[in-house]
Coordinates of C-alpha atoms in Angstrom, one line a residue:
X21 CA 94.7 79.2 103.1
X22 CA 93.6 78.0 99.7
X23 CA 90.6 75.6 100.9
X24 CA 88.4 76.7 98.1
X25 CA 91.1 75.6 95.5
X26 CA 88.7 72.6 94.4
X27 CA 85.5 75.2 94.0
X28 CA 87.0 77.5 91.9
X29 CA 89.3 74.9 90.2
X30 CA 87.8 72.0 90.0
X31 CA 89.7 68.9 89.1
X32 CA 92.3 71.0 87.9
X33 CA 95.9 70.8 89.9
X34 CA 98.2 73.7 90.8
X35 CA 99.9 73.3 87.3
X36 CA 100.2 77.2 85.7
X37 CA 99.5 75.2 82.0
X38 CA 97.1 73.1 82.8
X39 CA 94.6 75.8 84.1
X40 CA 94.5 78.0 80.8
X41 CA 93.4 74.6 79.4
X42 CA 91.2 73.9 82.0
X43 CA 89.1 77.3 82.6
X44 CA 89.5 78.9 79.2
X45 CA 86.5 80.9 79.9
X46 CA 88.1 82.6 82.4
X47 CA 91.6 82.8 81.4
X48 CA 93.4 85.6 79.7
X49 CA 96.8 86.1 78.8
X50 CA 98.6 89.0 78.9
X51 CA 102.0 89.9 76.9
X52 CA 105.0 92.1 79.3
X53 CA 106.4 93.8 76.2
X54 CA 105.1 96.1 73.2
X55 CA 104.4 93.9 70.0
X56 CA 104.4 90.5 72.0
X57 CA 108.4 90.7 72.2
X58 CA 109.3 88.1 74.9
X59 CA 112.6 89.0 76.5
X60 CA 113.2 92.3 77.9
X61 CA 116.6 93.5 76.7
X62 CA 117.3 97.0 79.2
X63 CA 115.8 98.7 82.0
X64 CA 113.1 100.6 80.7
X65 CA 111.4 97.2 78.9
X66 CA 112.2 95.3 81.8
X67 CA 110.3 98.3 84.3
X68 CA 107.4 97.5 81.0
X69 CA 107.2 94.3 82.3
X70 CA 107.3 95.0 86.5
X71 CA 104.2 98.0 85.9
X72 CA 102.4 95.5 83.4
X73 CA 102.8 92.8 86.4
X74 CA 101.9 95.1 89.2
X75 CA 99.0 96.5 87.4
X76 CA 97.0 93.6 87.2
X77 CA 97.9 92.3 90.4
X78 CA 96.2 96.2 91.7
X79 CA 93.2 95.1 90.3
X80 CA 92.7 91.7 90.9
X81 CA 93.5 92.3 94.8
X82 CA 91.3 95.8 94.9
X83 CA 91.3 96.2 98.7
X84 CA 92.5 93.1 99.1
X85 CA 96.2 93.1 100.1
X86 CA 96.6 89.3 101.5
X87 CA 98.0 86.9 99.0
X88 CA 99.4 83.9 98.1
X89 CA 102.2 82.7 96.8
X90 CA 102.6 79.6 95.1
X91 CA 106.0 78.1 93.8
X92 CA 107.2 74.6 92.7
X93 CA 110.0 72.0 92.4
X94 CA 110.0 68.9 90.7
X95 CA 111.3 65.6 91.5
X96 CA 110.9 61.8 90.3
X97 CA 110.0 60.7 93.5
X98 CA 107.3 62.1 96.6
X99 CA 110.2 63.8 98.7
X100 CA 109.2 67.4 98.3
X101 CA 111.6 69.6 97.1
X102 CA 112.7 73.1 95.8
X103 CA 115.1 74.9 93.9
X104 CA 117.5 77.5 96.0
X105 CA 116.4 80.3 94.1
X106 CA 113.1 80.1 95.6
X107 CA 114.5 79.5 99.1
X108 CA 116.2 82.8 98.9
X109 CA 113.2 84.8 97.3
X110 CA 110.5 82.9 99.4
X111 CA 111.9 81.6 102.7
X112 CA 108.6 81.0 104.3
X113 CA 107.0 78.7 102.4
X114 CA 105.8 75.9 103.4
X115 CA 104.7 72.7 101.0
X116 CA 100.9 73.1 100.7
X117 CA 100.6 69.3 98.0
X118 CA 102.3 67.4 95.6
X119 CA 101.1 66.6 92.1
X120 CA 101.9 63.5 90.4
X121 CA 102.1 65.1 87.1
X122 CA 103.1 61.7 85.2
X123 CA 99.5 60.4 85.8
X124 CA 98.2 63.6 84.2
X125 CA 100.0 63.9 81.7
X126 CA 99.9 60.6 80.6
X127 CA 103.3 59.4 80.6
X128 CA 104.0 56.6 82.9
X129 CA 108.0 56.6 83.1
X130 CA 109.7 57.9 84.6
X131 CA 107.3 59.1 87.4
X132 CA 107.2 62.8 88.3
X133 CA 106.0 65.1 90.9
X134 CA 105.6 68.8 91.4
X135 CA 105.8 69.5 94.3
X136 CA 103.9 73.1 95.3
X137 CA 104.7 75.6 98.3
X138 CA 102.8 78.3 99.6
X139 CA 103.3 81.3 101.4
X140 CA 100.8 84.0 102.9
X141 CA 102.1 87.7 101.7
X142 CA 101.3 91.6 101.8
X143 CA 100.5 92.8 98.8
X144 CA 101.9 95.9 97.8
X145 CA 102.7 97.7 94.0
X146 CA 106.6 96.3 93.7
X147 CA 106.1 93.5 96.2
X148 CA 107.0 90.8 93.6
X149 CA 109.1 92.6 91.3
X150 CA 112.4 90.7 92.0
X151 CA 110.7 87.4 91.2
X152 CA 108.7 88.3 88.0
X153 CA 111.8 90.0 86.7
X154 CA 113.3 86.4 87.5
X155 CA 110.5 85.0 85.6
X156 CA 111.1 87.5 82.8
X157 CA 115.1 86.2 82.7
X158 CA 113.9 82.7 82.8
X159 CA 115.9 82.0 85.8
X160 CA 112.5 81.0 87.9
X161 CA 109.4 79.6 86.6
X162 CA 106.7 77.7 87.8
X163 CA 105.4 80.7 89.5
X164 CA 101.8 81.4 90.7
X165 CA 100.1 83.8 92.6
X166 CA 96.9 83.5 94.2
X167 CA 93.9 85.1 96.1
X168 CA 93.7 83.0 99.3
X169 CA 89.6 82.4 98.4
X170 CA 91.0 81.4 95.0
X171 CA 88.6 83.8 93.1
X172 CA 91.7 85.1 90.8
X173 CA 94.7 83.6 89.5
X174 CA 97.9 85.1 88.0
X175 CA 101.2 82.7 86.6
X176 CA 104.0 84.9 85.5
X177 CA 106.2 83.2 82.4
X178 CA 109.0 84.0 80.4
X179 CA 106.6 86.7 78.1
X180 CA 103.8 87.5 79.6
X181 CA 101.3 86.3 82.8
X182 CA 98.4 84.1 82.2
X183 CA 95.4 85.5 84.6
X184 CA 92.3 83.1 85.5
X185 CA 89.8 85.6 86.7
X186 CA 86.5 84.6 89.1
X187 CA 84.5 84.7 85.9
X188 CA 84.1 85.3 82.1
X189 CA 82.6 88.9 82.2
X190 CA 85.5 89.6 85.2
X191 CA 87.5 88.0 82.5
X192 CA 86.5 90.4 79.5
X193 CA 86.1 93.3 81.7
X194 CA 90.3 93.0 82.3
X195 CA 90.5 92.0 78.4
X196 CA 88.8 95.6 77.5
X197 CA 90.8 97.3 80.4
X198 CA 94.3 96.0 78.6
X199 CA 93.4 95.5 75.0
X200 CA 96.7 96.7 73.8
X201 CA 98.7 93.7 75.7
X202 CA 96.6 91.2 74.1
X203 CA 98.2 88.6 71.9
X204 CA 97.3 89.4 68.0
X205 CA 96.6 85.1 67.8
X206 CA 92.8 84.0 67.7
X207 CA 94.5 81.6 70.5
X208 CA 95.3 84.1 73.0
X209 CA 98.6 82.7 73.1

């Protein structure tokens, strides 16, 4: 599981922010809501943001049903750890690495360490709804999911998902298939 992670992103760690910096080529960012709102506010924006989610998961997996999913914890120190909230949505997982984020980002003090778990999944439309609509309430975050050949990339936030396709033309082909949830920003953002 995941043993192409350093082909497709090279020196580039599991960190959702760092690889839109990274592969900018390939990445895209999609908003959940109408008008780039950010918070859903009743049922029918938040089942906006679950078919918005599901879609492009349907056609980044194709055939394709296995996937990964990747969630993280942080800590000051290398002992791996993990919010609740993820034990209860993702039991299963098991710690795949730790980053030490302090070195990347620059800041020496105090030292910190995400600490990332993966689990193997069945990929089905609705699969992942109760954790993006988590993600969408901003009570989980650090989020990814994964093809296990790491061709494609998807990291749900509080807004939107940022998408890191196999390539650019992939990459615009998804672009042109959902021009309408693009951000109106020259940034993407």
């Amino acid at each position: 599981m995941l043993e192409d992670w350093q082909k497709r992103f090279p020196n580039c760690e599991p960190v959702g922010h760092w690889l839109r910096v990274a592969f900018p080529d390939r990445w895209v960012r999609f908003h959940s809501l109408p008008e780039s709102k950010r918070y859903p506010e009743d049922e029918s924006e938040y089942e906006t943001v679950l078919e918005r989610h599901n879609c492009i998961l349907g056609e980044l997996t194709g055939t394709e049903r296995r996937i990964v999913l990747l969630t993280a914890g942080y800590s000051e120190d290398l002992v791996a750890v993990r919010g609740p909230r993820f034990d209860a949505v993702d039991p299963n997982a098991t710690l795949w690495r730790s980053v030490v984020t302090h070195e990347f980002d620059g800041d020496s003090s105090p030292p910190g360490y995400w600490h990332v778990f993966a689990s193997v999944w069945d990929w089905r439309p609705k699969t992942f709804d109760p954790i993006v609509r988590s993600v969408a309430d901003c009570t989980l975050a650090n989020v990814m999911i994964v093809a296990p050949d790491c061709r494609w990339l998807l990291h749900p936030y509080d807004g939107g998902m940022d998408v890191i396709t196999e390539s650019p033309t992939s990459r615009d082909r998804l672009k042109a298939a959902h021009k309408e949830w693009l951000s109106v920003y020259d940034s993407g953002l």
